[in-house]
CSV table of C-alpha atoms and ligand atoms in Angstrom, one decimal:
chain,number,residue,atom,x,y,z
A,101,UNK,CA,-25.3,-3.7,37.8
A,102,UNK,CA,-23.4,-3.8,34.7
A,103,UNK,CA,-20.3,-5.4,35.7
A,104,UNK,CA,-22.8,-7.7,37.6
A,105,UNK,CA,-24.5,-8.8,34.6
A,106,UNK,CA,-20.9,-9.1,33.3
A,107,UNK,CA,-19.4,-11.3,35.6
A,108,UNK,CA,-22.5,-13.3,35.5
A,109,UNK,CA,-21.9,-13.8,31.5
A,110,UNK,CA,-18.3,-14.6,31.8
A,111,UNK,CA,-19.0,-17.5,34.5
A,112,UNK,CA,-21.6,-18.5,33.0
A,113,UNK,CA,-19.7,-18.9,29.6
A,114,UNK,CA,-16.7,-20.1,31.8
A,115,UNK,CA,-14.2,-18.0,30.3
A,116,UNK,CA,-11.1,-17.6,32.5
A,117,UNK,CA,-10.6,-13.5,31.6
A,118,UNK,CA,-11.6,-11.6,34.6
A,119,UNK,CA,-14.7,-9.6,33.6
A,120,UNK,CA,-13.9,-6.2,34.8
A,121,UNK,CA,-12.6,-5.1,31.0
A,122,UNK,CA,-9.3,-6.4,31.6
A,123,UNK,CA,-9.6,-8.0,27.9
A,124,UNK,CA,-6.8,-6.7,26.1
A,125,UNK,CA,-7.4,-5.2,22.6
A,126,UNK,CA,-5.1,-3.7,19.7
A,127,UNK,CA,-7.2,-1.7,16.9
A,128,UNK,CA,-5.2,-1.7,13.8
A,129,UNK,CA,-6.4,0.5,11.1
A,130,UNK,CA,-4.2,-1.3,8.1
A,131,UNK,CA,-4.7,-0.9,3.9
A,132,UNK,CA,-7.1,-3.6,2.3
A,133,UNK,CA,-5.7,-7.3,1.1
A,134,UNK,CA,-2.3,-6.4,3.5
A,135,UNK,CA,-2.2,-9.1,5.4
A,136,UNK,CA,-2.5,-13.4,5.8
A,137,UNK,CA,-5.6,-13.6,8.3
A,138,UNK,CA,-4.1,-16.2,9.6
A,139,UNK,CA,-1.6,-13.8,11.4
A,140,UNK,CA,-4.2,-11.9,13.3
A,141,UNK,CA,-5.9,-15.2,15.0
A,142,UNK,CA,-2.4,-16.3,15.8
A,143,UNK,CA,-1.6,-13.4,17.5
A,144,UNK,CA,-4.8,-13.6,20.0
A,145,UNK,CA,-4.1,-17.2,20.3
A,146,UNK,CA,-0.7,-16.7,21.4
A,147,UNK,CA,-0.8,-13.3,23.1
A,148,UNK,CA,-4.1,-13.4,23.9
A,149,UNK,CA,-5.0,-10.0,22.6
A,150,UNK,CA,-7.6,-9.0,21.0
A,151,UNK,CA,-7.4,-7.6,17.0
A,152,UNK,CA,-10.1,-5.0,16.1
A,153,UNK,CA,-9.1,-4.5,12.5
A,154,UNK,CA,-10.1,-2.1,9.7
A,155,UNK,CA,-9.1,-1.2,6.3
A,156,UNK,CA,-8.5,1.6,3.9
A,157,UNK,CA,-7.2,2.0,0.8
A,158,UNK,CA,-5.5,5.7,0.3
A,159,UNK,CA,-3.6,7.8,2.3
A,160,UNK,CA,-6.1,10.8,2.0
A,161,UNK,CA,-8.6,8.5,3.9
A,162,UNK,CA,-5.9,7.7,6.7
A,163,UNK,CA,-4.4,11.3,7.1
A,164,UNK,CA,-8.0,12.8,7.4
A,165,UNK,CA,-8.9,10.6,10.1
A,166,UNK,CA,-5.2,11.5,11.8
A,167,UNK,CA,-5.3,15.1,11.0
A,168,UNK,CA,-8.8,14.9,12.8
A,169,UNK,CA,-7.0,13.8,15.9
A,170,UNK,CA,-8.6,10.8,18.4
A,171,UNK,CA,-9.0,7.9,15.8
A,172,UNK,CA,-8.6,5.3,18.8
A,173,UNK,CA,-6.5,3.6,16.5
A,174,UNK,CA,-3.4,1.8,17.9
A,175,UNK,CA,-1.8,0.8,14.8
A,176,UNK,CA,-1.4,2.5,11.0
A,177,UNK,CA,0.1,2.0,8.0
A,178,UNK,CA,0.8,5.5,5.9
A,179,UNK,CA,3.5,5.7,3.2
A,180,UNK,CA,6.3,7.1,3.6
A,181,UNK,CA,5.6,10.4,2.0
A,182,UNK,CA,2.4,10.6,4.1
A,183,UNK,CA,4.1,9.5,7.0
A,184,UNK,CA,6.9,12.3,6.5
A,185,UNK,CA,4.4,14.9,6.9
A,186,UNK,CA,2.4,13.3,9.9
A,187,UNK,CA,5.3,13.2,11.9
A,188,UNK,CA,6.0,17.0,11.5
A,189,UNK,CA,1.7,17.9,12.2
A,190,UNK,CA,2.5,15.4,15.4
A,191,UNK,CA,0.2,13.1,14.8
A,192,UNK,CA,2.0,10.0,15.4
A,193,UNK,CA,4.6,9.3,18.3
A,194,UNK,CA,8.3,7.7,18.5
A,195,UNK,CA,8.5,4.3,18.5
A,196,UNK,CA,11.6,3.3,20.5
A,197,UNK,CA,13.1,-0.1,19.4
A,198,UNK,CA,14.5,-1.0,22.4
A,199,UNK,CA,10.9,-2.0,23.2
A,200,UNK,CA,10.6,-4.6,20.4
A,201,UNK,CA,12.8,-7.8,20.8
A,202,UNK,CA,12.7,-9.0,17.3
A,203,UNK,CA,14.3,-5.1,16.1
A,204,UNK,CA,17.2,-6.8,14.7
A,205,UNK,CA,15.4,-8.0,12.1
A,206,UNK,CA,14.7,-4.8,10.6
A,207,UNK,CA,16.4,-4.8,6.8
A,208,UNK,CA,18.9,-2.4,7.4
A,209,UNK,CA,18.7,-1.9,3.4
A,210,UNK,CA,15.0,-0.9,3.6
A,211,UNK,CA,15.3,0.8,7.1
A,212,UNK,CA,17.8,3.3,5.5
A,213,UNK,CA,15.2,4.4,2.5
A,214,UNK,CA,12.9,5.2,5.3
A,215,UNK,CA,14.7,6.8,7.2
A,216,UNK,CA,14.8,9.5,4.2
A,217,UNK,CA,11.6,10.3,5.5
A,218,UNK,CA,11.4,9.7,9.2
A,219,UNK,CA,15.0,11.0,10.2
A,220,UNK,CA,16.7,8.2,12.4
A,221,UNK,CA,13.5,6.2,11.8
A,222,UNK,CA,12.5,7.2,15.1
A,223,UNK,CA,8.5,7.1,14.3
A,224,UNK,CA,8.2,4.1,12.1
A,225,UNK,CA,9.1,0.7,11.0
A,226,UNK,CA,8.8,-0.3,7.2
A,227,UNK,CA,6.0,-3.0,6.9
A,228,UNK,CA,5.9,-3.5,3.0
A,229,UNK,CA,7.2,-1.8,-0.2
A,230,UNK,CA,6.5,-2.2,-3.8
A,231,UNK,CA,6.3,-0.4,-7.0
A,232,UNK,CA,3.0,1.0,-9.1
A,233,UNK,CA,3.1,-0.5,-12.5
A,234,UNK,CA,0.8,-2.6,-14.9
A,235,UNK,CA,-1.7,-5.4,-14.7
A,236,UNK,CA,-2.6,-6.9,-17.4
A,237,UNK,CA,-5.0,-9.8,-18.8
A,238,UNK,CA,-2.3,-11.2,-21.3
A,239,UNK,CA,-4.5,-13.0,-23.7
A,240,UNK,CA,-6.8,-9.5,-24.1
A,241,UNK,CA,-4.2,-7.5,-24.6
A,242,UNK,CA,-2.3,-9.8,-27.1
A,243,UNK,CA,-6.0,-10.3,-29.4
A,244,UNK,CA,-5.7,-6.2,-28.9
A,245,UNK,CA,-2.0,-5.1,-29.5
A,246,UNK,CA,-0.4,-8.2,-30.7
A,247,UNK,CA,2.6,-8.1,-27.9
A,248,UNK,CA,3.3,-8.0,-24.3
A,249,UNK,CA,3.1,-4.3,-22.5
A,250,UNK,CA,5.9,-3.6,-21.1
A,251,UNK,CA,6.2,0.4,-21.4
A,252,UNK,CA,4.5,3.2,-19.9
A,253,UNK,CA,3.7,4.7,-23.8
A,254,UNK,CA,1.7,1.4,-24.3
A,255,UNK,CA,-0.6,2.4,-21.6
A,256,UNK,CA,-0.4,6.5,-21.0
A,257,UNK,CA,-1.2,8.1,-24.2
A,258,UNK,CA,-4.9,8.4,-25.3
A,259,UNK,CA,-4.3,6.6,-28.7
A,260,UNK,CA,-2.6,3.8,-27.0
A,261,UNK,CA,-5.3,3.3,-24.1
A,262,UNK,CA,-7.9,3.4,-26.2
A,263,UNK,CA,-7.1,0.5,-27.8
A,264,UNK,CA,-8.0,-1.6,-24.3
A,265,UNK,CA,-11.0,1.1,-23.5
A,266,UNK,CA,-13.4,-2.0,-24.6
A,267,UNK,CA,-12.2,-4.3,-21.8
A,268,UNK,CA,-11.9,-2.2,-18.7
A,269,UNK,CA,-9.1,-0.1,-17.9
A,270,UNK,CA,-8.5,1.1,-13.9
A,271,UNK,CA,-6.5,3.1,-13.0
A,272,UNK,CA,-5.3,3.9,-9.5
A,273,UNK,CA,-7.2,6.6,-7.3
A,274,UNK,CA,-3.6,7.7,-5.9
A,275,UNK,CA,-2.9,11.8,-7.2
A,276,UNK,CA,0.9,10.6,-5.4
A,277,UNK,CA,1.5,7.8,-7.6
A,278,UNK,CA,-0.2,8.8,-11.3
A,279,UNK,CA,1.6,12.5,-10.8
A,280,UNK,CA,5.2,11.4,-10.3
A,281,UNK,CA,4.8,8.7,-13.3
A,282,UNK,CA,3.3,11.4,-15.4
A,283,UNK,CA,5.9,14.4,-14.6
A,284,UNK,CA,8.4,11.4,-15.1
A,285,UNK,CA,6.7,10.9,-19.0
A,286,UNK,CA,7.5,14.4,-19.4
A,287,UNK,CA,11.2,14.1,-18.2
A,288,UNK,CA,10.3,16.7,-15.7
A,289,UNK,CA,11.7,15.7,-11.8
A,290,UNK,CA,8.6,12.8,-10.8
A,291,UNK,CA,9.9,14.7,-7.1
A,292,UNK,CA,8.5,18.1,-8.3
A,293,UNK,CA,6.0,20.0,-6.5
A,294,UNK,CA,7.0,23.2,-9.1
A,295,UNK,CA,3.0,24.2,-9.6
A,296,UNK,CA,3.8,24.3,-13.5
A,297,UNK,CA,5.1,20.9,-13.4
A,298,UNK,CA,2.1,19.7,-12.1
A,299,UNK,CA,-0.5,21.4,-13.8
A,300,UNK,CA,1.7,19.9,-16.9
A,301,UNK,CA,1.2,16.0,-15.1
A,302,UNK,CA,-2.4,16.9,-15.1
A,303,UNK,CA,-2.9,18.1,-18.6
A,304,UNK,CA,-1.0,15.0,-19.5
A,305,UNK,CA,-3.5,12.6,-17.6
A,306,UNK,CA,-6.6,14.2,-18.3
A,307,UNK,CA,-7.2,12.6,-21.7
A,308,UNK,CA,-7.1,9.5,-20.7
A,309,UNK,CA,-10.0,10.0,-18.2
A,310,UNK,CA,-12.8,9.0,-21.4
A,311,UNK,CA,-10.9,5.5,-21.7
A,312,UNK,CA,-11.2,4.8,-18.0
A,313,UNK,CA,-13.5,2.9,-16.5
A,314,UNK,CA,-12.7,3.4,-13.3
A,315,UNK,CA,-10.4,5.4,-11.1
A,316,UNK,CA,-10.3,3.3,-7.7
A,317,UNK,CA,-7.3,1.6,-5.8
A,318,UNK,CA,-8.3,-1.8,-4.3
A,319,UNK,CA,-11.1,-2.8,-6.4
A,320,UNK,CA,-9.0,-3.6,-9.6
A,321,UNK,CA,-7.7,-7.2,-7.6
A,322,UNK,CA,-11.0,-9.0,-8.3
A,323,UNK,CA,-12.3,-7.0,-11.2
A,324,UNK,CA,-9.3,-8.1,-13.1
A,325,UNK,CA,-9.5,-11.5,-11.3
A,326,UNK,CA,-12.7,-11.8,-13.2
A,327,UNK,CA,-11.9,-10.8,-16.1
A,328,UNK,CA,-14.5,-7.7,-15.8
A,329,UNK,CA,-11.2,-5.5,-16.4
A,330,UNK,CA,-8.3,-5.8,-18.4
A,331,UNK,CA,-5.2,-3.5,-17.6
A,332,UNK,CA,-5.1,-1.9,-14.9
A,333,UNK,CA,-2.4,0.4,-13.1
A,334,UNK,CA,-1.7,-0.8,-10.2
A,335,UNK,CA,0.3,-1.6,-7.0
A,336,UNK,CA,2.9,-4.6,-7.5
A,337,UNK,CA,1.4,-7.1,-4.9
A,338,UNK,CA,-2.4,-6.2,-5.6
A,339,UNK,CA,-1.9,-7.1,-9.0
A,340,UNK,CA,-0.2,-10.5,-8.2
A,341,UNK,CA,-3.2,-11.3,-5.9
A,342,UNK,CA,-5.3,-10.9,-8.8
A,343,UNK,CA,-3.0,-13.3,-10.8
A,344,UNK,CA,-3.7,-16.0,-8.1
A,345,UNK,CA,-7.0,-15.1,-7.4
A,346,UNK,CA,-7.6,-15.8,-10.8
A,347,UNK,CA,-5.6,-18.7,-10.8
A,348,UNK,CA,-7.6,-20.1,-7.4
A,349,UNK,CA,-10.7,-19.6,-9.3
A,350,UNK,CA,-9.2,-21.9,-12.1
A,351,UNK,CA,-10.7,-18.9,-14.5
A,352,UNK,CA,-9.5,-18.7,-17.6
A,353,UNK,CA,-7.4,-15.4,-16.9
A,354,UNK,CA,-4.2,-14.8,-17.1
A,355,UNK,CA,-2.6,-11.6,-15.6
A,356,UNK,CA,0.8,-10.4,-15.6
A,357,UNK,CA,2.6,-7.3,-14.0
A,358,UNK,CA,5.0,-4.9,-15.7
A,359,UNK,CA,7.6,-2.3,-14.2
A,360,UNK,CA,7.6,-0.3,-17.1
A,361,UNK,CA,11.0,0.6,-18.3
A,362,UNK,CA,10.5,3.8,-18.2
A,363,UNK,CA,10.7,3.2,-14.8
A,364,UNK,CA,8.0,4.0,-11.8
A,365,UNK,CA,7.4,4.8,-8.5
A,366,UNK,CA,9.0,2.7,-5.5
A,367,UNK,CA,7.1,3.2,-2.1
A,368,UNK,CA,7.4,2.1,1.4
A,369,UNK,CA,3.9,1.7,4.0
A,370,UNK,CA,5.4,1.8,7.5
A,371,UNK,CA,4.1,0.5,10.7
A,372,UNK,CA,3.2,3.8,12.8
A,373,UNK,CA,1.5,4.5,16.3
A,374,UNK,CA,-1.2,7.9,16.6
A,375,UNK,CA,0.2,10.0,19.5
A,376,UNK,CA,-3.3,9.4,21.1
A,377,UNK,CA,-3.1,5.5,21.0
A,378,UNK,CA,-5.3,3.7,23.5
A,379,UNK,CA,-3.3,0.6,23.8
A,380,UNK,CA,0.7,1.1,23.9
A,381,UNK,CA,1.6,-2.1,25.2
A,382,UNK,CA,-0.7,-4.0,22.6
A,383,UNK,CA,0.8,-1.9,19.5
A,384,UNK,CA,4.3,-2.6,20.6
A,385,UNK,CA,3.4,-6.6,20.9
A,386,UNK,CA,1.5,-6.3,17.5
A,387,UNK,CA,4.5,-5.0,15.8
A,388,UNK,CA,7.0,-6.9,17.6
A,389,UNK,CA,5.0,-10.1,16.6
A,390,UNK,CA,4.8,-8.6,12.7
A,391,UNK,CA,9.1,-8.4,12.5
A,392,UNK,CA,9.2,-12.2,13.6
A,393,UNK,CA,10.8,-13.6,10.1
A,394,UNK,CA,7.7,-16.1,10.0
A,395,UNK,CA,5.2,-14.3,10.1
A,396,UNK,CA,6.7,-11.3,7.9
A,397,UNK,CA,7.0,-14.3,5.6
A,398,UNK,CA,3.4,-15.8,5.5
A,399,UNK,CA,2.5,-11.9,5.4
A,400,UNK,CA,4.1,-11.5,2.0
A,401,UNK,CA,3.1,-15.2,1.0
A,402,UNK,CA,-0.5,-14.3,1.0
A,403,UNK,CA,-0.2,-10.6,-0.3
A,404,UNK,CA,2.7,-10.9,-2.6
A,405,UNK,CA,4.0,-7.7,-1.6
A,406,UNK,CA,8.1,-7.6,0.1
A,407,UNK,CA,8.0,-6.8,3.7
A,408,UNK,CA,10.9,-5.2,5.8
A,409,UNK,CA,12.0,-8.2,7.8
A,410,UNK,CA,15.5,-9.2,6.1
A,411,UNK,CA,15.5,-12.6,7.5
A,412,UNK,CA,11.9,-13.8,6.2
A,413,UNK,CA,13.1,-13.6,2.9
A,414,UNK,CA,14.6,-17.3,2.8
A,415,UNK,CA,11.4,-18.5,4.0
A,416,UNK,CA,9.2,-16.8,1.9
A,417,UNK,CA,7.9,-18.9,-1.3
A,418,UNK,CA,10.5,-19.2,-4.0
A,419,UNK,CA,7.9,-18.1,-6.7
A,420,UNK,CA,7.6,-14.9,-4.7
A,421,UNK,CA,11.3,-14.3,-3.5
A,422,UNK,CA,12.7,-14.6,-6.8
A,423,UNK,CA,10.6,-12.7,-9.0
A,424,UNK,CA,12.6,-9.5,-9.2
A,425,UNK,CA,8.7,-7.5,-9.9
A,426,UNK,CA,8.1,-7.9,-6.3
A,427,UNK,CA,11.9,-8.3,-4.5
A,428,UNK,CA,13.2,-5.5,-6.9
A,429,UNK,CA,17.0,-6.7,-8.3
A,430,UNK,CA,19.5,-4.3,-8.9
A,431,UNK,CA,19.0,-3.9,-12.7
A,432,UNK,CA,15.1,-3.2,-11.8
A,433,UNK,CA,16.3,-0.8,-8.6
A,434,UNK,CA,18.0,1.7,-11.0
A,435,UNK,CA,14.5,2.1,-13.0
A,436,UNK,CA,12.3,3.4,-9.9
A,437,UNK,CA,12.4,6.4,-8.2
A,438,UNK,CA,11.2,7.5,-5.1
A,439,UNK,CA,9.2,10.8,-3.8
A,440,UNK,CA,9.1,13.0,-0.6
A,441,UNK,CA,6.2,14.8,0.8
A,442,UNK,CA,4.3,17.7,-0.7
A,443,UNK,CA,4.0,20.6,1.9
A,444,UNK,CA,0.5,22.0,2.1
A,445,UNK,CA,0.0,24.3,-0.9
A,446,UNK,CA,1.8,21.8,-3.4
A,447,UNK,CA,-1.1,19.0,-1.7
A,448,UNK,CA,-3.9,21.0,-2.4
A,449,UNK,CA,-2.9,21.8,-6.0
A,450,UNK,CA,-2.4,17.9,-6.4
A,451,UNK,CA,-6.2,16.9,-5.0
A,452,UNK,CA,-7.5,20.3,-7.3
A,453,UNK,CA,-5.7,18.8,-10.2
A,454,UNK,CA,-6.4,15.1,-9.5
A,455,UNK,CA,-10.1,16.2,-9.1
A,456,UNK,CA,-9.7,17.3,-12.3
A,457,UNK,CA,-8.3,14.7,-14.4
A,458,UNK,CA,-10.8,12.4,-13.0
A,459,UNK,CA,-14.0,14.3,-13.6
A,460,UNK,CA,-12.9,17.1,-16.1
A,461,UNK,CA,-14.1,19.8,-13.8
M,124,LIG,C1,-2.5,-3.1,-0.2
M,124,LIG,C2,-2.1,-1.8,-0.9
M,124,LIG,C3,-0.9,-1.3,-0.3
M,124,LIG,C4,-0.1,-0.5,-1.3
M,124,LIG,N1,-3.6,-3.7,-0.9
M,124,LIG,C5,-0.5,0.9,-1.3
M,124,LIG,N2,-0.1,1.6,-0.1
């Protein structure tokens, strides 16, 4: 009776698909303001698959839905240090390249770091990397400290962050990323997962939990866009978007984004498929579609965060190409460090600890 009632529907509303769920779909589970929307409707219009898409925006909330097993998911997007220890829990499956026509546009530069992570980068394919840093509103923070930020002791000592306490301060929701620039404050290894060390990172961070308004990692693009905020640290493309957003809105708000020169955190989000993936064919297309230099390109046009496709990079948007916050140059590439994955003690400590510097309990 069903399929009745839906073949009925389809001829009635002419549609050419056949009606007995032959549709094809991808579901794509992706991090918030990732992508040019514009991409996705291509996609169906030339493939003629469909895009289910929804968003996150930490790691925590995308393993926990992995770990759990049977997220119908066909596509994620973990970090690399996430992704590292999904791979070993089996979680996600191999992705073999011979499957994707436009592999040799991988950045072979980019495709190396990962494969730090995912040996042979057999389970992933970078999508976008960036550094964590500082937005700022510049006008604010000149009427407040007289200069441009442009260090990590401007922002990460209690004295100094209370100073911008009366405009808004965020601050990421990310224990991986406020951890590793912390033990890196303390000249400690940002890598370690020595229990010490990061008790240390934590006693460092917790003072500055009565200046912050909020500890959240995707909500800081408009709230600074606003002007409701007025530093906050952040990821590098988010805080761009903000800029423009800003800009878009012709408010009268002005941000900027600093790699501090103490230096920071580089990461890589990477293109993954769960083991239990619905719809194989449709992932492979979806990905195969994303490493196509155009439309890696209009991907980092509207996000402002460098992808992994060498080749989109001379048709990316000047503005974005050449600022060396976003497509890191060599000087800026010595400053940032990178991290691996915590096994499952050192994890636990982190979220006890992070719970900690966040709520004081
Ligand atoms: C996108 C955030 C991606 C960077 N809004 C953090 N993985």
């Amino acid at each position: 009776m069903k399929k009745l009632l839906a073949v009925l529907v389809f001829s009635i509303a002419g549609v050419a698909i056949p009606a007995s769920g032959a549709e094809r779909v991808v579901n794509i589970f992706n991090w918030s303001d990732y992508i040019d929307p514009g991409v996705l409707e291509d996609f169906t219009r030339e493939t003629g698959v469909k895009v289910i898409y929804d968003t996150y925006d930490s790691n925590e909330m995308l393993e926990a839905r992995l770990l759990a097993g049977d997220t119908g998911y066909d596509i994620v997007v973990p970090s690399a240090t996430f992704l590292q220890r999904q791979i070993k829990a089996g979680v996600l499956q191999p992705i073999d390249r011979r499957r994707l026509a436009n592999a040799a546009n991988i950045w072979p530069e980019i495709d190396g770091k990962l494969s730090r992570y995912d040996p042979g980068s057999a389970h992933a394919i970078n999508y976008m990397w960036y550094t964590t840093g500082i937005a700022y509103n510049v006008a604010k923070i000149q009427q407040r400290i007289g200069k441009p930020i442009t260090s990590w002791e401007q922002v990460l000592r209690p004295e100094a962050l209370k100073k911008f306490a009366d405009c808004g301060v965020y601050v990421l929701d990310s224990p991986e990323d406020m951890f590793s620039i912390a033990l890196n404050m303390l000249k400690l290894d940002p890598n370690s997962k020595n229990p010490d060390d990061l008790r240390r990172a934590a006693d460092f961070l917790a003072p500055l939990r009565r200046y912050v308004k909020k500890f959240h990692s995707s909500e800081y693009i408009n709230a600074l866009a606003n002007g409701d905020i007025c530093l906050a640290i952040g990821w590098a493309g988010d805080s761009l978007q903000a800029r423009n957003r800003a800009r878009e809105a012709g408010a009268d708000v002005d941000i900027a984004y600093v790699v501090p020169a103490e230096g920071t955190l580089m990461s890589l989000d990477n293109l993954a498929i769960p083991k239990d993936a619905p719809h194989l064919n449709e992932a492979y297309l979806f990905i195969d579609y994303l490493l196509r230099p155009d439309v890696a390109a209009r991907n980092t046009n509207a996000t402002n965060f460098a992808n992994g496709v060498g080749p989109s990079r001379a048709l990316i948007d000047k503005s974005i190409a050449d600022d060396p916050s976003i497509y890191t140059n060599e000087a800026t590439m010595r400053r940032l460090f990178t991290v691996t994955a915590a096994d499952q003690p050192a994890q636990k400590l982190m979220t006890r600890l992070w719970t900690m510097v966040k709520t004081g309990k």
